[in-house]
Amino acid sequence: SGSGKSFLVSLMTMRSAIEGIRTVIIDPEGEYSDVAEAVGGATVVIAPGSELIMNPFDLEVTEDAETGEKSLEINNKVSDMLNLIGVMAGGLTPEQESLISFVLSDLYADFGFTADPESLYMDGAVLEGDTFEHKAKKLMPTFSDFYARLSKFAQEKGNDTLVPVANTLRMFTKDGVYGMFDRQTAPELANLGHMPVVNFDVSKLEENILRPIGMYIALNWTWEMFIKKNPYIKKRVVCDEAWMLMNKNMAGHEYTSKALETMARRIRKQRGALMVASQNFREFADNPQGQAILTNTAVNIFLRQNETDAPEVQKMFRLSDGERDFLTRAPKGNFLLKIGNESTVGQAVPFEYEHYIITKSKPETRQTA
């Protein structure tokens, strides 16, 4: 804490925009709205009562950046949604996972979706001006559609193993206390993929239940509607304070951590990169998926470390004694950049206008860097 992580992420985001790299930020602390606005981007505040909410059941066509082949990855989407249901339910048994996966698959099938990318659209086209140019997407399932099917399946089959899950999930329907995601995606969100920076601010969500769910839904929706739709454009997803998705005290943490690790593996094929930013190293080190993310990243940037964490950081990333000692005394904004076996020391040095955008204070009066 206080080493300059958020400042460095902000600086990298603004300068990446100049290079044509589009960025989506998952912002659990509400820190990046000024940066998004400064480069012509947008901040979407995900909060109870907000109209700008996405439907987690949304589907998008996947296009291979190398071959150009298109497909509708229903099985991958079912797997993603199964993770979300696991988070909402506070965990699922293997039997429950299996049964719910069939419910999800049948739901998408009944809405007319198959592996054929054309199944995403209705017959005909949409009138735009004087010509018919764009196909209209079919209506997407919502959480209420899923819940109704799950409840009916549990009752008809007399399967007691799904009854408690359905009872738990009821509070996430539109009439429940956590029903904010039970809706079709707001039309205003359709063009976000064309912006240089999109910031999903989830800071106003209740911290223990809704915030991790909101982070997961924003990540999943970003994958569907931003990463997959733009296979030929360089892009980055920033997940700040990602330790929240690894926290073992959170029910369903095994699903959120798995989802983050899956994105880390899959995003490279879409000309994208995942930036995981965290000030809580131990949440990653104590989690199998967290370890997989840390050890398989191509680039690692270390800012000042607590002396109690430094030995573990040194061991996991095979740092020298000199590198470890540097990290325990590094001034704010200074960092160790490590790529493979090569490393160097760097410093976040902003221009005056960059500093003002990030901190809203003049350099001579600033309290943080």
mmCIF file of C-alpha atoms in Angstrom:
data_model
loop_
_atom_site.group_PDB
_atom_site.id
_atom_site.type_symbol
_atom_site.label_atom_id
_atom_site.label_comp_id
_atom_site.label_asym_id
_atom_site.label_seq_id
_atom_site.Cartn_x
_atom_site.Cartn_y
_atom_site.Cartn_z
ATOM 1 C CA SER A 1 0.000 0.000 0.000
ATOM 2 C CA GLY A 2 1.267 3.478 -0.912
ATOM 3 C CA SER A 3 4.016 2.253 -3.244
ATOM 4 C CA GLY A 4 2.514 3.927 -6.336
ATOM 5 C CA LYS A 5 0.620 1.022 -7.926
ATOM 6 C CA SER A 6 -2.505 2.936 -8.978
ATOM 7 C CA PHE A 7 -0.420 5.838 -10.263
ATOM 8 C CA LEU A 8 1.690 3.519 -12.410
ATOM 9 C CA VAL A 9 -1.389 1.733 -13.799
ATOM 10 C CA SER A 10 -2.941 5.122 -14.647
ATOM 11 C CA LEU A 11 0.213 6.337 -16.384
ATOM 12 C CA MET A 12 0.554 3.141 -18.418
ATOM 13 C CA THR A 13 -3.130 3.289 -19.402
ATOM 14 C CA MET A 14 -2.912 6.865 -20.709
ATOM 15 C CA ARG A 15 0.289 6.280 -22.646
ATOM 16 C CA SER A 16 -1.032 3.007 -24.065
ATOM 17 C CA ALA A 17 -4.052 4.902 -25.424
ATOM 18 C CA ILE A 18 -1.671 7.093 -27.427
ATOM 19 C CA GLU A 19 -0.198 3.906 -28.905
ATOM 20 C CA GLY A 20 -3.647 2.674 -29.931
ATOM 21 C CA ILE A 21 -3.958 0.040 -27.206
ATOM 22 C CA ARG A 22 -7.512 -0.100 -25.865
ATOM 23 C CA THR A 23 -7.950 -0.750 -22.172
ATOM 24 C CA VAL A 24 -10.759 -1.998 -19.945
ATOM 25 C CA ILE A 25 -10.263 -1.441 -16.212
ATOM 26 C CA ILE A 26 -12.059 -3.353 -13.469
ATOM 27 C CA ASP A 27 -11.973 -0.692 -10.767
ATOM 28 C CA PRO A 28 -13.049 -1.856 -7.288
ATOM 29 C CA GLU A 29 -11.926 1.344 -5.522
ATOM 30 C CA GLY A 30 -13.235 4.010 -7.932
ATOM 31 C CA GLU A 31 -9.787 5.380 -8.804
ATOM 32 C CA TYR A 32 -9.635 5.581 -12.600
ATOM 33 C CA SER A 33 -12.594 7.670 -13.816
ATOM 34 C CA ASP A 34 -10.476 10.799 -14.399
ATOM 35 C CA VAL A 35 -7.962 8.814 -16.451
ATOM 36 C CA ALA A 36 -10.714 7.310 -18.614
ATOM 37 C CA GLU A 37 -12.312 10.718 -19.190
ATOM 38 C CA ALA A 38 -8.972 12.380 -20.030
ATOM 39 C CA VAL A 39 -8.353 10.100 -23.025
ATOM 40 C CA GLY A 40 -11.921 10.197 -24.361
ATOM 41 C CA GLY A 41 -13.075 7.027 -22.663
ATOM 42 C CA ALA A 42 -15.964 6.306 -20.331
ATOM 43 C CA THR A 43 -16.655 5.170 -16.789
ATOM 44 C CA VAL A 44 -19.542 2.799 -16.163
ATOM 45 C CA VAL A 45 -20.642 2.860 -12.523
ATOM 46 C CA ILE A 46 -22.049 -0.545 -11.623
ATOM 47 C CA ALA A 47 -24.260 0.013 -8.619
ATOM 48 C CA PRO A 48 -27.798 -0.685 -7.368
ATOM 49 C CA GLY A 49 -30.178 1.631 -9.197
ATOM 50 C CA SER A 50 -27.817 2.234 -12.120
ATOM 51 C CA GLU A 51 -29.280 1.947 -15.616
ATOM 52 C CA LEU A 52 -25.910 1.045 -17.174
ATOM 53 C CA ILE A 53 -25.880 -2.632 -16.216
ATOM 54 C CA MET A 54 -24.827 -5.576 -18.373
ATOM 55 C CA ASN A 55 -26.537 -8.932 -18.757
ATOM 56 C CA PRO A 56 -24.073 -11.679 -17.730
ATOM 57 C CA PHE A 57 -25.782 -14.105 -20.145
ATOM 58 C CA ASP A 58 -24.758 -12.069 -23.220
ATOM 59 C CA LEU A 59 -23.122 -13.987 -26.085
ATOM 60 C CA GLU A 60 -20.738 -12.791 -28.783
ATOM 61 C CA VAL A 61 -19.136 -14.402 -31.822
ATOM 62 C CA THR A 62 -15.497 -15.453 -31.399
ATOM 63 C CA GLU A 63 -13.163 -14.717 -34.311
ATOM 64 C CA ASP A 64 -9.731 -16.323 -34.425
ATOM 65 C CA ALA A 65 -7.164 -13.554 -34.896
ATOM 66 C CA GLU A 66 -4.910 -15.852 -36.965
ATOM 67 C CA THR A 67 -7.351 -17.785 -39.169
ATOM 68 C CA GLY A 68 -10.368 -15.470 -39.178
ATOM 69 C CA GLU A 69 -12.594 -18.442 -38.381
ATOM 70 C CA LYS A 70 -15.766 -17.501 -36.509
ATOM 71 C CA SER A 71 -17.727 -19.539 -33.989
ATOM 72 C CA LEU A 72 -20.185 -19.215 -31.134
ATOM 73 C CA GLU A 73 -18.479 -20.874 -28.164
ATOM 74 C CA ILE A 74 -21.524 -22.103 -26.258
ATOM 75 C CA ASN A 75 -19.580 -24.605 -24.145
ATOM 76 C CA ASN A 76 -17.094 -21.961 -22.993
ATOM 77 C CA LYS A 77 -19.965 -19.600 -22.167
ATOM 78 C CA VAL A 78 -21.705 -22.318 -20.170
ATOM 79 C CA SER A 79 -18.465 -22.871 -18.256
ATOM 80 C CA ASP A 80 -18.183 -19.131 -17.546
ATOM 81 C CA MET A 81 -21.768 -18.936 -16.360
ATOM 82 C CA LEU A 82 -21.290 -22.022 -14.209
ATOM 83 C CA ASN A 83 -18.488 -20.166 -12.438
ATOM 84 C CA LEU A 84 -20.797 -17.201 -11.842
ATOM 85 C CA ILE A 85 -23.564 -19.425 -10.480
ATOM 86 C CA GLY A 86 -20.982 -21.033 -8.195
ATOM 87 C CA VAL A 87 -20.007 -17.616 -6.824
ATOM 88 C CA MET A 88 -23.621 -16.602 -6.270
ATOM 89 C CA ALA A 89 -24.473 -19.899 -4.586
ATOM 90 C CA GLY A 90 -21.407 -19.799 -2.365
ATOM 91 C CA GLY A 91 -20.034 -23.007 -3.892
ATOM 92 C CA LEU A 92 -21.409 -26.052 -5.705
ATOM 93 C CA THR A 93 -20.851 -29.780 -5.408
ATOM 94 C CA PRO A 94 -19.628 -31.660 -8.513
ATOM 95 C CA GLU A 95 -23.122 -33.138 -8.922
ATOM 96 C CA GLN A 96 -24.730 -29.706 -8.764
ATOM 97 C CA GLU A 97 -22.216 -28.346 -11.289
ATOM 98 C CA SER A 98 -23.022 -31.163 -13.701
ATOM 99 C CA LEU A 99 -26.795 -30.709 -13.456
ATOM 100 C CA ILE A 100 -26.636 -26.917 -13.727
ATOM 101 C CA SER A 101 -24.378 -27.146 -16.795
ATOM 102 C CA PHE A 102 -27.157 -29.085 -18.565
ATOM 103 C CA VAL A 103 -29.727 -26.487 -17.478
ATOM 104 C CA LEU A 104 -27.539 -23.711 -18.925
ATOM 105 C CA SER A 105 -26.906 -25.587 -22.178
ATOM 106 C CA ASP A 106 -30.616 -26.252 -22.644
ATOM 107 C CA LEU A 107 -31.389 -22.605 -21.892
ATOM 108 C CA TYR A 108 -29.134 -21.338 -24.682
ATOM 109 C CA ALA A 109 -30.425 -24.033 -27.053
ATOM 110 C CA ASP A 110 -34.051 -23.051 -26.418
ATOM 111 C CA PHE A 111 -33.168 -19.436 -27.197
ATOM 112 C CA GLY A 112 -31.885 -20.657 -30.565
ATOM 113 C CA PHE A 113 -28.123 -20.478 -30.037
ATOM 114 C CA THR A 114 -25.777 -23.104 -31.492
ATOM 115 C CA ALA A 115 -22.098 -23.269 -32.453
ATOM 116 C CA ASP A 116 -23.032 -21.618 -35.758
ATOM 117 C CA PRO A 117 -22.176 -17.883 -35.459
ATOM 118 C CA GLU A 118 -25.238 -17.047 -37.575
ATOM 119 C CA SER A 119 -27.443 -18.393 -34.776
ATOM 120 C CA LEU A 120 -26.611 -15.231 -32.809
ATOM 121 C CA TYR A 121 -28.815 -13.214 -35.167
ATOM 122 C CA MET A 122 -32.451 -13.103 -36.159
ATOM 123 C CA ASP A 123 -33.490 -13.582 -39.759
ATOM 124 C CA GLY A 124 -33.488 -10.396 -41.807
ATOM 125 C CA ALA A 125 -31.677 -7.145 -41.145
ATOM 126 C CA VAL A 126 -32.122 -3.882 -39.308
ATOM 127 C CA LEU A 127 -33.050 -0.708 -41.180
ATOM 128 C CA GLU A 128 -30.338 1.915 -40.774
ATOM 129 C CA GLY A 129 -31.056 5.094 -42.719
ATOM 130 C CA ASP A 130 -32.338 4.062 -46.135
ATOM 131 C CA THR A 131 -30.634 0.664 -46.243
ATOM 132 C CA PHE A 132 -30.716 -2.636 -44.402
ATOM 133 C CA GLU A 133 -27.187 -3.086 -43.113
ATOM 134 C CA HIS A 134 -26.973 -4.800 -39.750
ATOM 135 C CA LYS A 135 -28.386 -8.051 -38.485
ATOM 136 C CA ALA A 136 -30.262 -7.855 -35.223
ATOM 137 C CA LYS A 137 -29.174 -10.088 -32.390
ATOM 138 C CA LYS A 138 -31.626 -12.464 -30.820
ATOM 139 C CA LEU A 139 -32.912 -11.716 -27.347
ATOM 140 C CA MET A 140 -30.529 -13.003 -24.712
ATOM 141 C CA PRO A 141 -31.549 -15.115 -21.714
ATOM 142 C CA THR A 142 -31.631 -13.359 -18.359
ATOM 143 C CA PHE A 143 -31.085 -14.589 -14.836
ATOM 144 C CA SER A 144 -34.850 -14.935 -14.339
ATOM 145 C CA ASP A 145 -35.016 -17.232 -17.379
ATOM 146 C CA PHE A 146 -32.261 -19.377 -15.893
ATOM 147 C CA TYR A 147 -33.797 -19.378 -12.414
ATOM 148 C CA ALA A 148 -37.225 -20.403 -13.697
ATOM 149 C CA ARG A 149 -35.711 -23.281 -15.668
ATOM 150 C CA LEU A 150 -33.538 -24.388 -12.735
ATOM 151 C CA SER A 151 -36.491 -24.367 -10.301
ATOM 152 C CA LYS A 152 -38.698 -26.289 -12.729
ATOM 153 C CA PHE A 153 -35.956 -28.844 -13.369
ATOM 154 C CA ALA A 154 -35.418 -29.372 -9.629
ATOM 155 C CA GLN A 155 -39.142 -29.849 -8.986
ATOM 156 C CA GLU A 156 -39.893 -32.083 -11.966
ATOM 157 C CA LYS A 157 -36.942 -34.375 -11.402
ATOM 158 C CA GLY A 158 -37.472 -34.433 -7.668
ATOM 159 C CA ASN A 159 -33.786 -33.712 -7.347
ATOM 160 C CA ASP A 160 -33.206 -32.501 -3.814
ATOM 161 C CA THR A 161 -29.611 -31.574 -4.609
ATOM 162 C CA LEU A 162 -30.754 -28.551 -6.690
ATOM 163 C CA VAL A 163 -33.512 -27.282 -4.378
ATOM 164 C CA PRO A 164 -31.167 -25.505 -1.907
ATOM 165 C CA VAL A 165 -29.230 -23.980 -4.816
ATOM 166 C CA ALA A 166 -32.433 -22.616 -6.349
ATOM 167 C CA ASN A 167 -33.518 -21.239 -2.968
ATOM 168 C CA THR A 168 -30.165 -19.469 -2.578
ATOM 169 C CA LEU A 169 -30.192 -18.025 -6.093
ATOM 170 C CA ARG A 170 -33.675 -16.549 -5.773
ATOM 171 C CA MET A 171 -32.280 -13.391 -4.175
ATOM 172 C CA PHE A 172 -30.422 -12.654 -7.446
ATOM 173 C CA THR A 173 -33.637 -12.493 -9.497
ATOM 174 C CA LYS A 174 -35.056 -9.050 -10.317
ATOM 175 C CA ASP A 175 -37.440 -9.185 -7.336
ATOM 176 C CA GLY A 176 -34.653 -10.151 -4.938
ATOM 177 C CA VAL A 177 -32.335 -8.009 -2.862
ATOM 178 C CA TYR A 178 -29.389 -8.633 -5.226
ATOM 179 C CA GLY A 179 -31.344 -8.589 -8.499
ATOM 180 C CA MET A 180 -29.507 -5.745 -10.236
ATOM 181 C CA PHE A 181 -27.956 -8.041 -12.891
ATOM 182 C CA ASP A 182 -31.257 -9.692 -13.866
ATOM 183 C CA ARG A 183 -31.916 -7.626 -16.990
ATOM 184 C CA GLN A 184 -31.041 -7.102 -20.624
ATOM 185 C CA THR A 185 -27.877 -5.094 -21.251
ATOM 186 C CA ALA A 186 -28.379 -1.327 -21.421
ATOM 187 C CA PRO A 187 -28.264 -0.171 -25.092
ATOM 188 C CA GLU A 188 -25.802 2.569 -24.134
ATOM 189 C CA LEU A 189 -23.143 -0.076 -23.494
ATOM 190 C CA ALA A 190 -23.171 -1.334 -27.092
ATOM 191 C CA ASN A 191 -20.419 1.001 -28.354
ATOM 192 C CA LEU A 192 -18.011 0.803 -25.435
ATOM 193 C CA GLY A 193 -15.614 -1.396 -27.415
ATOM 194 C CA HIS A 194 -14.746 1.540 -29.669
ATOM 195 C CA MET A 195 -13.496 3.719 -26.806
ATOM 196 C CA PRO A 196 -9.802 3.928 -25.886
ATOM 197 C CA VAL A 197 -10.459 3.274 -22.180
ATOM 198 C CA VAL A 198 -13.523 1.845 -20.439
ATOM 199 C CA ASN A 199 -13.560 1.872 -16.658
ATOM 200 C CA PHE A 200 -16.016 -0.339 -14.769
ATOM 201 C CA ASP A 201 -16.364 1.261 -11.333
ATOM 202 C CA VAL A 202 -17.702 -1.342 -8.866
ATOM 203 C CA SER A 203 -16.710 0.588 -5.737
ATOM 204 C CA LYS A 204 -20.327 1.272 -4.750
ATOM 205 C CA LEU A 205 -21.219 -2.420 -4.543
ATOM 206 C CA GLU A 206 -21.465 -4.087 -1.150
ATOM 207 C CA GLU A 207 -17.967 -5.390 -0.470
ATOM 208 C CA ASN A 208 -18.468 -8.954 0.752
ATOM 209 C CA ILE A 209 -21.050 -10.297 -1.716
ATOM 210 C CA LEU A 210 -21.871 -7.965 -4.590
ATOM 211 C CA ARG A 211 -18.439 -6.479 -5.290
ATOM 212 C CA PRO A 212 -16.690 -9.765 -6.173
ATOM 213 C CA ILE A 213 -19.769 -10.746 -8.212
ATOM 214 C CA GLY A 214 -19.719 -7.361 -9.951
ATOM 215 C CA MET A 215 -15.999 -7.742 -10.719
ATOM 216 C CA TYR A 216 -16.580 -11.211 -12.116
ATOM 217 C CA ILE A 217 -19.529 -10.115 -14.279
ATOM 218 C CA ALA A 218 -17.569 -7.118 -15.592
ATOM 219 C CA LEU A 219 -14.637 -9.398 -16.459
ATOM 220 C CA ASN A 220 -16.876 -11.967 -18.139
ATOM 221 C CA TRP A 221 -18.813 -9.344 -20.093
ATOM 222 C CA THR A 222 -15.535 -7.699 -21.141
ATOM 223 C CA TRP A 223 -14.395 -11.033 -22.548
ATOM 224 C CA GLU A 224 -17.592 -11.540 -24.515
ATOM 225 C CA MET A 225 -18.219 -8.018 -25.787
ATOM 226 C CA PHE A 226 -14.727 -6.459 -25.969
ATOM 227 C CA ILE A 227 -12.010 -9.086 -26.298
ATOM 228 C CA LYS A 228 -13.844 -11.422 -28.681
ATOM 229 C CA LYS A 229 -15.316 -8.634 -30.820
ATOM 230 C CA ASN A 230 -11.943 -6.999 -31.551
ATOM 231 C CA PRO A 231 -9.498 -9.806 -32.457
ATOM 232 C CA TYR A 232 -7.232 -7.595 -34.579
ATOM 233 C CA ILE A 233 -6.817 -4.720 -32.131
ATOM 234 C CA LYS A 234 -4.249 -4.598 -29.347
ATOM 235 C CA LYS A 235 -6.025 -4.428 -26.017
ATOM 236 C CA ARG A 236 -5.510 -4.837 -22.304
ATOM 237 C CA VAL A 237 -7.739 -5.766 -19.400
ATOM 238 C CA VAL A 238 -6.658 -4.319 -16.055
ATOM 239 C CA CYS A 239 -8.017 -6.034 -12.962
ATOM 240 C CA ASP A 240 -7.074 -3.840 -10.031
ATOM 241 C CA GLU A 241 -7.048 -5.225 -6.482
ATOM 242 C CA ALA A 242 -7.397 -8.673 -8.053
ATOM 243 C CA TRP A 243 -6.682 -10.278 -4.672
ATOM 244 C CA MET A 244 -10.414 -9.816 -3.964
ATOM 245 C CA LEU A 245 -11.100 -12.588 -6.482
ATOM 246 C CA MET A 246 -8.589 -14.853 -4.716
ATOM 247 C CA ASN A 247 -9.687 -14.217 -1.150
ATOM 248 C CA LYS A 248 -10.418 -17.544 0.561
ATOM 249 C CA ASN A 249 -12.750 -15.804 3.002
ATOM 250 C CA MET A 250 -15.150 -15.103 0.148
ATOM 251 C CA ALA A 251 -17.694 -17.798 -0.658
ATOM 252 C CA GLY A 252 -17.144 -18.964 -4.218
ATOM 253 C CA HIS A 253 -13.541 -17.731 -4.390
ATOM 254 C CA GLU A 254 -12.539 -20.914 -6.214
ATOM 255 C CA TYR A 255 -14.733 -19.857 -9.138
ATOM 256 C CA THR A 256 -13.634 -16.224 -9.374
ATOM 257 C CA SER A 257 -9.947 -17.176 -9.134
ATOM 258 C CA LYS A 258 -10.438 -19.847 -11.781
ATOM 259 C CA ALA A 259 -12.113 -17.323 -14.085
ATOM 260 C CA LEU A 260 -9.210 -14.891 -13.767
ATOM 261 C CA GLU A 261 -6.685 -17.645 -14.445
ATOM 262 C CA THR A 262 -8.689 -18.780 -17.490
ATOM 263 C CA MET A 263 -8.682 -15.259 -18.935
ATOM 264 C CA ALA A 264 -4.931 -15.045 -18.395
ATOM 265 C CA ARG A 265 -4.504 -18.151 -20.572
ATOM 266 C CA ARG A 266 -7.076 -17.364 -23.268
ATOM 267 C CA ILE A 267 -6.562 -13.654 -23.848
ATOM 268 C CA ARG A 268 -3.256 -13.917 -25.734
ATOM 269 C CA LYS A 269 -4.951 -15.631 -28.685
ATOM 270 C CA GLN A 270 -7.128 -12.529 -29.081
ATOM 271 C CA ARG A 271 -4.182 -10.085 -29.233
ATOM 272 C CA GLY A 272 -4.893 -9.074 -25.674
ATOM 273 C CA ALA A 273 -3.138 -8.965 -22.334
ATOM 274 C CA LEU A 274 -4.319 -9.222 -18.748
ATOM 275 C CA MET A 275 -2.751 -6.874 -16.216
ATOM 276 C CA VAL A 276 -3.320 -8.076 -12.671
ATOM 277 C CA ALA A 277 -2.591 -5.368 -10.115
ATOM 278 C CA SER A 278 -2.582 -6.141 -6.420
ATOM 279 C CA GLN A 279 -1.086 -4.979 -3.142
ATOM 280 C CA ASN A 280 -1.887 -8.268 -1.426
ATOM 281 C CA PHE A 281 0.686 -10.780 -2.608
ATOM 282 C CA ARG A 282 -0.228 -13.502 -0.122
ATOM 283 C CA GLU A 283 -3.741 -13.954 -1.536
ATOM 284 C CA PHE A 284 -2.097 -14.993 -4.807
ATOM 285 C CA ALA A 285 0.669 -17.064 -3.266
ATOM 286 C CA ASP A 286 -1.814 -19.107 -1.209
ATOM 287 C CA ASN A 287 -4.150 -19.832 -4.135
ATOM 288 C CA PRO A 288 -3.349 -22.423 -6.871
ATOM 289 C CA GLN A 289 -4.929 -20.285 -9.602
ATOM 290 C CA GLY A 290 -3.181 -17.219 -8.215
ATOM 291 C CA GLN A 291 0.162 -18.993 -8.361
ATOM 292 C CA ALA A 292 -0.535 -20.023 -11.957
ATOM 293 C CA ILE A 293 -1.192 -16.401 -12.918
ATOM 294 C CA LEU A 294 1.920 -15.099 -11.168
ATOM 295 C CA THR A 295 4.331 -17.695 -12.483
ATOM 296 C CA ASN A 296 3.086 -17.562 -16.084
ATOM 297 C CA THR A 297 2.996 -13.814 -16.638
ATOM 298 C CA ALA A 298 5.366 -12.561 -19.333
ATOM 299 C CA VAL A 299 6.135 -9.284 -17.561
ATOM 300 C CA ASN A 300 6.340 -8.635 -13.820
ATOM 301 C CA ILE A 301 6.556 -5.206 -12.224
ATOM 302 C CA PHE A 302 7.410 -5.069 -8.525
ATOM 303 C CA LEU A 303 7.034 -1.919 -6.440
ATOM 304 C CA ARG A 304 8.085 -1.535 -2.828
ATOM 305 C CA GLN A 305 7.404 -4.668 -0.761
ATOM 306 C CA ASN A 306 6.854 -5.195 2.938
ATOM 307 C CA GLU A 307 9.850 -6.897 4.522
ATOM 308 C CA THR A 308 7.602 -9.773 5.623
ATOM 309 C CA ASP A 309 6.481 -10.417 2.019
ATOM 310 C CA ALA A 310 9.856 -9.883 0.351
ATOM 311 C CA PRO A 311 11.290 -13.393 1.051
ATOM 312 C CA GLU A 312 8.218 -15.072 -0.485
ATOM 313 C CA VAL A 313 8.324 -12.729 -3.486
ATOM 314 C CA GLN A 314 12.013 -13.509 -3.919
ATOM 315 C CA LYS A 315 11.436 -17.248 -3.779
ATOM 316 C CA MET A 316 8.488 -17.341 -6.200
ATOM 317 C CA PHE A 317 10.081 -15.089 -8.814
ATOM 318 C CA ARG A 318 13.694 -16.158 -8.261
ATOM 319 C CA LEU A 319 14.935 -12.693 -7.430
ATOM 320 C CA SER A 320 18.505 -12.059 -6.388
ATOM 321 C CA ASP A 321 19.342 -10.829 -2.914
ATOM 322 C CA GLY A 322 20.103 -7.424 -4.404
ATOM 323 C CA GLU A 323 16.716 -7.262 -6.131
ATOM 324 C CA ARG A 324 14.977 -8.263 -2.910
ATOM 325 C CA ASP A 325 16.825 -5.603 -0.931
ATOM 326 C CA PHE A 326 15.956 -2.965 -3.519
ATOM 327 C CA LEU A 327 12.255 -3.782 -3.229
ATOM 328 C CA THR A 328 12.237 -3.352 0.557
ATOM 329 C CA ARG A 329 13.611 0.203 0.300
ATOM 330 C CA ALA A 330 12.426 1.377 -3.143
ATOM 331 C CA PRO A 331 11.132 4.980 -3.145
ATOM 332 C CA LYS A 332 7.511 5.499 -4.112
ATOM 333 C CA GLY A 333 7.056 5.127 -7.872
ATOM 334 C CA ASN A 334 10.277 3.166 -8.364
ATOM 335 C CA PHE A 335 9.969 -0.422 -9.499
ATOM 336 C CA LEU A 336 11.758 -3.555 -10.627
ATOM 337 C CA LEU A 337 10.793 -4.659 -14.143
ATOM 338 C CA LYS A 338 11.427 -8.334 -14.832
ATOM 339 C CA ILE A 339 10.973 -10.166 -18.162
ATOM 340 C CA GLY A 340 12.192 -13.756 -18.138
ATOM 341 C CA ASN A 341 15.664 -13.776 -16.614
ATOM 342 C CA GLU A 342 16.296 -10.110 -17.405
ATOM 343 C CA SER A 343 15.505 -7.300 -14.989
ATOM 344 C CA THR A 344 16.004 -3.574 -14.692
ATOM 345 C CA VAL A 345 14.991 -0.724 -12.406
ATOM 346 C CA GLY A 346 12.456 1.846 -13.588
ATOM 347 C CA GLN A 347 10.592 4.877 -12.311
ATOM 348 C CA ALA A 348 7.142 6.304 -13.020
ATOM 349 C CA VAL A 349 7.953 9.877 -14.095
ATOM 350 C CA PRO A 350 4.885 11.803 -15.318
ATOM 351 C CA PHE A 351 4.652 15.005 -17.265
ATOM 352 C CA GLU A 352 3.001 17.760 -15.261
ATOM 353 C CA TYR A 353 -0.336 17.419 -17.072
ATOM 354 C CA GLU A 354 -0.285 13.635 -16.557
ATOM 355 C CA HIS A 355 0.277 14.099 -12.863
ATOM 356 C CA TYR A 356 -2.595 16.557 -12.655
ATOM 357 C CA ILE A 357 -4.977 14.221 -14.493
ATOM 358 C CA ILE A 358 -4.173 11.346 -12.151
ATOM 359 C CA THR A 359 -4.048 13.234 -8.851
ATOM 360 C CA LYS A 360 -5.870 16.509 -9.572
ATOM 361 C CA SER A 361 -3.057 18.305 -7.794
ATOM 362 C CA LYS A 362 -0.012 20.251 -8.943
ATOM 363 C CA PRO A 363 3.316 18.429 -8.600
ATOM 364 C CA GLU A 364 4.585 20.879 -5.994
ATOM 365 C CA THR A 365 1.511 20.340 -3.784
ATOM 366 C CA ARG A 366 1.036 16.634 -4.282
ATOM 367 C CA GLN A 367 0.829 14.305 -1.319
ATOM 368 C CA THR A 368 1.245 11.042 -3.236
ATOM 369 C CA ALA A 369 3.085 9.956 -6.364
#
